[in-house]
Amino acid sequence: MIKVLMIIWNKWIFNLTLRKMTVLLVLMSVIVTLIASASLLHHNLVKREHDVVKEKLKDVARMVAKDPRVINEVDNDLLNSVIQQYATEVVESTGVSFVVVLNNELIRKSHPHVNVIGQPFSNIEDAKQSLNGTEHFSKQQGILGEGTRFFTPIWNEDGQQVGIVCVGIVQETVNQALWDAQRTLYFGLGFGLLVGIIGAIYLAHQLKKLLLGLEPQQIVANIQERDIIIDSVSEGIIAVTPDQRILLHNLNFTKLMEKAKFTGDYKKDAYLDKDIFSLFFNEVFTTGKSISNQVVVVNQSELIVNIKVIYINDEIYGAVATLRDQSEMQQLIRQLSGTEQFIDSLRAQNHKFMNQLHTILGLIELKKFDDVAHFIRVLNADYHREVGFVTDKIKSPAVAGFLLGKTSELKEQGVKLTIDSDSHFPNMKMGEMLHDLLLSMGVLLDNAKDAVANSKEKQVSLFLHYDEEEEVILFEVQDSGAGIDEGLIEKIFERGFSTKGGTRGYGLDAVQSIVKQYQGIVDVQSEVGNGSNFRIEVPYKWRSLND
């Protein structure tokens, strides 16, 4: 039930206009404050009034108990009017409701109702508590109604108790006194509430005017829509004025700056860092011309930048730049290229394995068991010869496995892959670089395979070596193909360029990106009719697997 009421309340609040919501919130704040203040003041007022009443009863009772007329006449058996007259004067002068004088037998010597004088006290048990010489308060129902009273003993000159004085105020009198005290308080609270209502209405009007008449839902929706739109864009976005003040930036711009490991505070006090501003916007604000697809390097991170100048009333107001990390595209190309190589390798292995199984199955069906055994021994010998050579030269299991698979793949396609006998590669910890190295070798070997596709001698050779002194990884791929025209050598590393046509031309671009990433070099030697040689050197410091 409470949950349903909360849902209804939230829905009702959400549908309120800004003016009504402001008035409601201010009034609620004022009312809560006033109620809390009133409760506190009321509590203190009631407590104070009761304390005053009790103190008054105590003072009056003690005064009466010490009066000589009361002391001398209280134990007199005659019902004289001395004590009654004195008690009446005290009541009129002090404002208490009654003053009752009792002897030790608890017989009344005075009372506002004369007809009960000489009769026992109405609540014997209550009065008895003071016969032992003690004082006490009590709240009881008496002849005059419910009230608060105070009992005190009467002592004679010999120190003997001769009676009791009971002074009290009925509750009706106390309530009237409380109301008189609270009337001013309630008037002040009402005045405060009136001021709060007027202030709430005025504040709501001014706030609505300041926000151009927009409701809170509209403001929130506009801000959320803007943030969602700019953050959903894959490019980084940054808009600035000529004085470097940031107009807008999205989450991806922040990520690009973090990825580029920019050490400065690029958005300090809502102003763009001067180095970033100079790098991106100096040219456009100087020339007034926009920039399209320009590569900008920030701490070795390549960004593709497009900048559009913003004009208002034919004057430059600012500029907005979109930035895209070029490494994302390069990484995608590497992954696609590597995936294609792995698929081709698996396809070749599968084809070779199926042919061998078919051969064995055919021999078994012909019951040529000796030939089956001989064929298996030949396969085993070939396998150990190839595997033994590679594993002897290449100690890295990942690289050795890759080369064995590639050898089998090219062999299936009629291409002979020869691994240079001087090759040597230790088993060392390389991490992500190992994947990039295998990807580069795969691209070069696939290109060499394509280069010798129409040659009589389909020969491809690989040299892989790690120079421990120079701390350099070196590998060369040489083919016996038709070679590359000298005029095309500089273009083969351009993205999308391929002499084979179609949607190719990304492999060598990925290789060049990898080599540049590790600050290496790539060299191409080619002669038309005599094949090509690709040589790559990448610096790498030895790290043992135990490091």
PDB file of N, CA, C and O in Angstrom, residues 189-240:
ATOM      1  N   LEU A 189       3.238  32.532  14.143  1.00  0.00           N
ATOM      2  CA  LEU A 189       3.356  31.449  13.166  1.00  0.00           C
ATOM      3  C   LEU A 189       2.482  31.711  11.952  1.00  0.00           C
ATOM      4  O   LEU A 189       2.879  31.450  10.804  1.00  0.00           O
ATOM      5  N   GLY A 190       1.282  32.216  12.169  1.00  0.00           N
ATOM      6  CA  GLY A 190       0.399  32.532  11.041  1.00  0.00           C
ATOM      7  C   GLY A 190       0.976  33.614  10.161  1.00  0.00           C
ATOM      8  O   GLY A 190       0.904  33.532   8.918  1.00  0.00           O
ATOM      9  N   PHE A 191       1.583  34.618  10.773  1.00  0.00           N
ATOM     10  CA  PHE A 191       2.202  35.690  10.003  1.00  0.00           C
ATOM     11  C   PHE A 191       3.391  35.149   9.184  1.00  0.00           C
ATOM     12  O   PHE A 191       3.581  35.515   8.021  1.00  0.00           O
ATOM     13  N   GLY A 192       4.182  34.251   9.803  1.00  0.00           N
ATOM     14  CA  GLY A 192       5.303  33.641   9.081  1.00  0.00           C
ATOM     15  C   GLY A 192       4.842  32.821   7.897  1.00  0.00           C
ATOM     16  O   GLY A 192       5.460  32.828   6.827  1.00  0.00           O
ATOM     17  N   LEU A 193       3.727  32.101   8.062  1.00  0.00           N
ATOM     18  CA  LEU A 193       3.184  31.303   6.959  1.00  0.00           C
ATOM     19  C   LEU A 193       2.721  32.194   5.818  1.00  0.00           C
ATOM     20  O   LEU A 193       2.936  31.885   4.642  1.00  0.00           O
ATOM     21  N   LEU A 194       2.097  33.310   6.149  1.00  0.00           N
ATOM     22  CA  LEU A 194       1.650  34.243   5.118  1.00  0.00           C
ATOM     23  C   LEU A 194       2.832  34.803   4.336  1.00  0.00           C
ATOM     24  O   LEU A 194       2.805  34.875   3.089  1.00  0.00           O
ATOM     25  N   VAL A 195       3.890  35.189   5.039  1.00  0.00           N
ATOM     26  CA  VAL A 195       5.091  35.687   4.366  1.00  0.00           C
ATOM     27  C   VAL A 195       5.698  34.598   3.481  1.00  0.00           C
ATOM     28  O   VAL A 195       6.159  34.860   2.364  1.00  0.00           O
ATOM     29  N   GLY A 196       5.694  33.325   3.961  1.00  0.00           N
ATOM     30  CA  GLY A 196       6.224  32.225   3.169  1.00  0.00           C
ATOM     31  C   GLY A 196       5.449  32.005   1.889  1.00  0.00           C
ATOM     32  O   GLY A 196       6.024  31.739   0.824  1.00  0.00           O
ATOM     33  N   ILE A 197       4.122  32.123   1.946  1.00  0.00           N
ATOM     34  CA  ILE A 197       3.290  31.949   0.749  1.00  0.00           C
ATOM     35  C   ILE A 197       3.603  33.031  -0.277  1.00  0.00           C
ATOM     36  O   ILE A 197       3.791  32.751  -1.475  1.00  0.00           O
ATOM     37  N   ILE A 198       3.670  34.276   0.188  1.00  0.00           N
ATOM     38  CA  ILE A 198       3.968  35.375  -0.735  1.00  0.00           C
ATOM     39  C   ILE A 198       5.356  35.213  -1.345  1.00  0.00           C
ATOM     40  O   ILE A 198       5.562  35.386  -2.556  1.00  0.00           O
ATOM     41  N   GLY A 199       6.334  34.853  -0.522  1.00  0.00           N
ATOM     42  CA  GLY A 199       7.693  34.654  -1.032  1.00  0.00           C
ATOM     43  C   GLY A 199       7.785  33.499  -2.007  1.00  0.00           C
ATOM     44  O   GLY A 199       8.507  33.572  -3.012  1.00  0.00           O
ATOM     45  N   ALA A 200       7.061  32.416  -1.753  1.00  0.00           N
ATOM     46  CA  ALA A 200       7.080  31.256  -2.650  1.00  0.00           C
ATOM     47  C   ALA A 200       6.514  31.607  -4.018  1.00  0.00           C
ATOM     48  O   ALA A 200       7.065  31.220  -5.054  1.00  0.00           O
ATOM     49  N   ILE A 201       5.420  32.350  -4.028  1.00  0.00           N
ATOM     50  CA  ILE A 201       4.805  32.741  -5.302  1.00  0.00           C
ATOM     51  C   ILE A 201       5.733  33.654  -6.089  1.00  0.00           C
ATOM     52  O   ILE A 201       5.922  33.496  -7.303  1.00  0.00           O
ATOM     53  N   TYR A 202       6.362  34.606  -5.407  1.00  0.00           N
ATOM     54  CA  TYR A 202       7.281  35.527  -6.091  1.00  0.00           C
ATOM     55  C   TYR A 202       8.498  34.788  -6.628  1.00  0.00           C
ATOM     56  O   TYR A 202       8.938  35.007  -7.763  1.00  0.00           O
ATOM     57  N   LEU A 203       9.074  33.877  -5.819  1.00  0.00           N
ATOM     58  CA  LEU A 203      10.240  33.112  -6.248  1.00  0.00           C
ATOM     59  C   LEU A 203       9.918  32.236  -7.452  1.00  0.00           C
ATOM     60  O   LEU A 203      10.714  32.139  -8.394  1.00  0.00           O
ATOM     61  N   ALA A 204       8.741  31.597  -7.435  1.00  0.00           N
ATOM     62  CA  ALA A 204       8.334  30.745  -8.560  1.00  0.00           C
ATOM     63  C   ALA A 204       8.207  31.559  -9.838  1.00  0.00           C
ATOM     64  O   ALA A 204       8.618  31.119 -10.920  1.00  0.00           O
ATOM     65  N   HIS A 205       7.664  32.764  -9.729  1.00  0.00           N
ATOM     66  CA  HIS A 205       7.506  33.620 -10.909  1.00  0.00           C
ATOM     67  C   HIS A 205       8.859  34.026 -11.480  1.00  0.00           C
ATOM     68  O   HIS A 205       9.082  33.965 -12.699  1.00  0.00           O
ATOM     69  N   GLN A 206       9.783  34.428 -10.610  1.00  0.00           N
ATOM     70  CA  GLN A 206      11.109  34.850 -11.071  1.00  0.00           C
ATOM     71  C   GLN A 206      11.902  33.681 -11.660  1.00  0.00           C
ATOM     72  O   GLN A 206      12.607  33.836 -12.668  1.00  0.00           O
ATOM     73  N   LEU A 207      11.787  32.499 -11.045  1.00  0.00           N
ATOM     74  CA  LEU A 207      12.503  31.327 -11.540  1.00  0.00           C
ATOM     75  C   LEU A 207      11.991  30.904 -12.910  1.00  0.00           C
ATOM     76  O   LEU A 207      12.770  30.558 -13.799  1.00  0.00           O
ATOM     77  N   LYS A 208      10.687  30.943 -13.088  1.00  0.00           N
ATOM     78  CA  LYS A 208      10.083  30.602 -14.387  1.00  0.00           C
ATOM     79  C   LYS A 208      10.550  31.576 -15.466  1.00  0.00           C
ATOM     80  O   LYS A 208      10.864  31.173 -16.592  1.00  0.00           O
ATOM     81  N   LYS A 209      10.627  32.846 -15.105  1.00  0.00           N
ATOM     82  CA  LYS A 209      11.078  33.855 -16.047  1.00  0.00           C
ATOM     83  C   LYS A 209      12.539  33.656 -16.414  1.00  0.00           C
ATOM     84  O   LYS A 209      12.939  33.801 -17.579  1.00  0.00           O
ATOM     85  N   LEU A 210      13.363  33.312 -15.420  1.00  0.00           N
ATOM     86  CA  LEU A 210      14.800  33.107 -15.645  1.00  0.00           C
ATOM     87  C   LEU A 210      15.064  31.922 -16.571  1.00  0.00           C
ATOM     88  O   LEU A 210      16.000  31.939 -17.386  1.00  0.00           O
ATOM     89  N   LEU A 211      14.238  30.879 -16.499  1.00  0.00           N
ATOM     90  CA  LEU A 211      14.417  29.663 -17.302  1.00  0.00           C
ATOM     91  C   LEU A 211      13.644  29.712 -18.614  1.00  0.00           C
ATOM     92  O   LEU A 211      13.396  28.672 -19.230  1.00  0.00           O
ATOM     93  N   LEU A 212      13.258  30.924 -19.020  1.00  0.00           N
ATOM     94  CA  LEU A 212      12.608  31.135 -20.324  1.00  0.00           C
ATOM     95  C   LEU A 212      11.322  30.323 -20.463  1.00  0.00           C
ATOM     96  O   LEU A 212      10.954  29.889 -21.565  1.00  0.00           O
ATOM     97  N   GLY A 213      10.642  30.099 -19.362  1.00  0.00           N
ATOM     98  CA  GLY A 213       9.361  29.409 -19.417  1.00  0.00           C
ATOM     99  C   GLY A 213       9.444  27.907 -19.562  1.00  0.00           C
ATOM    100  O   GLY A 213       8.414  27.240 -19.703  1.00  0.00           O
ATOM    101  N   LEU A 214      10.647  27.334 -19.519  1.00  0.00           N
ATOM    102  CA  LEU A 214      10.799  25.888 -19.671  1.00  0.00           C
ATOM    103  C   LEU A 214      10.476  25.171 -18.366  1.00  0.00           C
ATOM    104  O   LEU A 214      10.805  25.647 -17.285  1.00  0.00           O
ATOM    105  N   GLU A 215       9.843  24.007 -18.524  1.00  0.00           N
ATOM    106  CA  GLU A 215       9.543  23.172 -17.369  1.00  0.00           C
ATOM    107  C   GLU A 215      10.763  22.306 -17.031  1.00  0.00           C
ATOM    108  O   GLU A 215      11.625  22.069 -17.895  1.00  0.00           O
ATOM    109  N   PRO A 216      10.867  21.821 -15.795  1.00  0.00           N
ATOM    110  CA  PRO A 216      12.019  20.982 -15.424  1.00  0.00           C
ATOM    111  C   PRO A 216      12.191  19.775 -16.322  1.00  0.00           C
ATOM    112  O   PRO A 216      13.310  19.407 -16.693  1.00  0.00           O
ATOM    113  N   GLN A 217      11.083  19.132 -16.712  1.00  0.00           N
ATOM    114  CA  GLN A 217      11.181  17.957 -17.585  1.00  0.00           C
ATOM    115  C   GLN A 217      11.791  18.318 -18.931  1.00  0.00           C
ATOM    116  O   GLN A 217      12.587  17.557 -19.491  1.00  0.00           O
ATOM    117  N   GLN A 218      11.428  19.493 -19.436  1.00  0.00           N
ATOM    118  CA  GLN A 218      11.974  19.919 -20.727  1.00  0.00           C
ATOM    119  C   GLN A 218      13.466  20.224 -20.618  1.00  0.00           C
ATOM    120  O   GLN A 218      14.249  19.887 -21.518  1.00  0.00           O
ATOM    121  N   ILE A 219      13.858  20.877 -19.522  1.00  0.00           N
ATOM    122  CA  ILE A 219      15.273  21.203 -19.329  1.00  0.00           C
ATOM    123  C   ILE A 219      16.101  19.931 -19.221  1.00  0.00           C
ATOM    124  O   ILE A 219      17.149  19.773 -19.873  1.00  0.00           O
ATOM    125  N   VAL A 220      15.638  18.979 -18.380  1.00  0.00           N
ATOM    126  CA  VAL A 220      16.357  17.714 -18.203  1.00  0.00           C
ATOM    127  C   VAL A 220      16.426  16.943 -19.516  1.00  0.00           C
ATOM    128  O   VAL A 220      17.466  16.393 -19.884  1.00  0.00           O
ATOM    129  N   ALA A 221      15.307  16.906 -20.240  1.00  0.00           N
ATOM    130  CA  ALA A 221      15.272  16.166 -21.507  1.00  0.00           C
ATOM    131  C   ALA A 221      16.248  16.766 -22.512  1.00  0.00           C
ATOM    132  O   ALA A 221      16.967  16.035 -23.209  1.00  0.00           O
ATOM    133  N   ASN A 222      16.298  18.104 -22.583  1.00  0.00           N
ATOM    134  CA  ASN A 222      17.214  18.756 -23.527  1.00  0.00           C
ATOM    135  C   ASN A 222      18.669  18.453 -23.201  1.00  0.00           C
ATOM    136  O   ASN A 222      19.482  18.163 -24.092  1.00  0.00           O
ATOM    137  N   ILE A 223      19.015  18.523 -21.914  1.00  0.00           N
ATOM    138  CA  ILE A 223      20.399  18.251 -21.508  1.00  0.00           C
ATOM    139  C   ILE A 223      20.752  16.788 -21.754  1.00  0.00           C
ATOM    140  O   ILE A 223      21.831  16.475 -22.269  1.00  0.00           O
ATOM    141  N   GLN A 224      19.845  15.873 -21.386  1.00  0.00           N
ATOM    142  CA  GLN A 224      20.111  14.449 -21.593  1.00  0.00           C
ATOM    143  C   GLN A 224      20.238  14.113 -23.069  1.00  0.00           C
ATOM    144  O   GLN A 224      21.116  13.338 -23.467  1.00  0.00           O
ATOM    145  N   GLU A 225      19.370  14.673 -23.887  1.00  0.00           N
ATOM    146  CA  GLU A 225      19.438  14.421 -25.330  1.00  0.00           C
ATOM    147  C   GLU A 225      20.769  14.894 -25.899  1.00  0.00           C
ATOM    148  O   GLU A 225      21.409  14.203 -26.687  1.00  0.00           O
ATOM    149  N   ARG A 226      21.192  16.099 -25.478  1.00  0.00           N
ATOM    150  CA  ARG A 226      22.466  16.626 -25.979  1.00  0.00           C
ATOM    151  C   ARG A 226      23.635  15.734 -25.558  1.00  0.00           C
ATOM    152  O   ARG A 226      24.487  15.384 -26.377  1.00  0.00           O
ATOM    153  N   ASP A 227      23.658  15.352 -24.267  1.00  0.00           N
ATOM    154  CA  ASP A 227      24.762  14.523 -23.771  1.00  0.00           C
ATOM    155  C   ASP A 227      24.773  13.152 -24.438  1.00  0.00           C
ATOM    156  O   ASP A 227      25.837  12.629 -24.788  1.00  0.00           O
ATOM    157  N   ILE A 228      23.593  12.558 -24.593  1.00  0.00           N
ATOM    158  CA  ILE A 228      23.516  11.234 -25.220  1.00  0.00           C
ATOM    159  C   ILE A 228      24.001  11.288 -26.661  1.00  0.00           C
ATOM    160  O   ILE A 228      24.747  10.422 -27.123  1.00  0.00           O
ATOM    161  N   ILE A 229      23.591  12.334 -27.362  1.00  0.00           N
ATOM    162  CA  ILE A 229      23.954  12.448 -28.781  1.00  0.00           C
ATOM    163  C   ILE A 229      25.464  12.619 -28.945  1.00  0.00           C
ATOM    164  O   ILE A 229      26.104  11.911 -29.735  1.00  0.00           O
ATOM    165  N   ILE A 230      26.052  13.552 -28.200  1.00  0.00           N
ATOM    166  CA  ILE A 230      27.486  13.803 -28.411  1.00  0.00           C
ATOM    167  C   ILE A 230      28.340  12.660 -27.867  1.00  0.00           C
ATOM    168  O   ILE A 230      29.422  12.390 -28.391  1.00  0.00           O
ATOM    169  N   ASP A 231      27.874  11.966 -26.804  1.00  0.00           N
ATOM    170  CA  ASP A 231      28.656  10.854 -26.270  1.00  0.00           C
ATOM    171  C   ASP A 231      28.495   9.583 -27.103  1.00  0.00           C
ATOM    172  O   ASP A 231      29.330   8.682 -27.019  1.00  0.00           O
ATOM    173  N   SER A 232      27.404   9.490 -27.888  1.00  0.00           N
ATOM    174  CA  SER A 232      27.202   8.310 -28.718  1.00  0.00           C
ATOM    175  C   SER A 232      28.016   8.369 -30.003  1.00  0.00           C
ATOM    176  O   SER A 232      28.178   7.358 -30.684  1.00  0.00           O
ATOM    177  N   VAL A 233      28.534   9.550 -30.325  1.00  0.00           N
ATOM    178  CA  VAL A 233      29.374   9.681 -31.520  1.00  0.00           C
ATOM    179  C   VAL A 233      30.716   9.003 -31.251  1.00  0.00           C
ATOM    180  O   VAL A 233      31.333   9.208 -30.201  1.00  0.00           O
ATOM    181  N   SER A 234      31.153   8.175 -32.188  1.00  0.00           N
ATOM    182  CA  SER A 234      32.389   7.414 -31.982  1.00  0.00           C
ATOM    183  C   SER A 234      33.619   8.312 -31.986  1.00  0.00           C
ATOM    184  O   SER A 234      34.641   7.977 -31.389  1.00  0.00           O
ATOM    185  N   GLU A 235      33.550   9.465 -32.658  1.00  0.00           N
ATOM    186  CA  GLU A 235      34.678  10.384 -32.680  1.00  0.00           C
ATOM    187  C   GLU A 235      34.692  11.246 -31.414  1.00  0.00           C
ATOM    188  O   GLU A 235      33.670  11.458 -30.768  1.00  0.00           O
ATOM    189  N   GLY A 236      35.874  11.738 -31.082  1.00  0.00           N
ATOM    190  CA  GLY A 236      35.984  12.728 -30.020  1.00  0.00           C
ATOM    191  C   GLY A 236      35.559  14.081 -30.562  1.00  0.00           C
ATOM    192  O   GLY A 236      35.875  14.435 -31.699  1.00  0.00           O
ATOM    193  N   ILE A 237      34.810  14.839 -29.755  1.00  0.00           N
ATOM    194  CA  ILE A 237      34.316  16.150 -30.181  1.00  0.00           C
ATOM    195  C   ILE A 237      34.769  17.196 -29.176  1.00  0.00           C
ATOM    196  O   ILE A 237      34.634  17.018 -27.965  1.00  0.00           O
ATOM    197  N   ILE A 238      35.306  18.319 -29.699  1.00  0.00           N
ATOM    198  CA  ILE A 238      35.711  19.435 -28.847  1.00  0.00           C
ATOM    199  C   ILE A 238      35.404  20.730 -29.606  1.00  0.00           C
ATOM    200  O   ILE A 238      35.783  20.873 -30.771  1.00  0.00           O
ATOM    201  N   ALA A 239      34.687  21.633 -28.956  1.00  0.00           N
ATOM    202  CA  ALA A 239      34.371  22.927 -29.553  1.00  0.00           C
ATOM    203  C   ALA A 239      34.907  24.021 -28.631  1.00  0.00           C
ATOM    204  O   ALA A 239      34.709  23.961 -27.414  1.00  0.00           O
ATOM    205  N   VAL A 240      35.601  25.018 -29.219  1.00  0.00           N
ATOM    206  CA  VAL A 240      36.224  26.085 -28.435  1.00  0.00           C
ATOM    207  C   VAL A 240      36.010  27.427 -29.109  1.00  0.00           C
ATOM    208  O   VAL A 240      35.684  27.506 -30.300  1.00  0.00           O
TER     209      VAL A 240
END
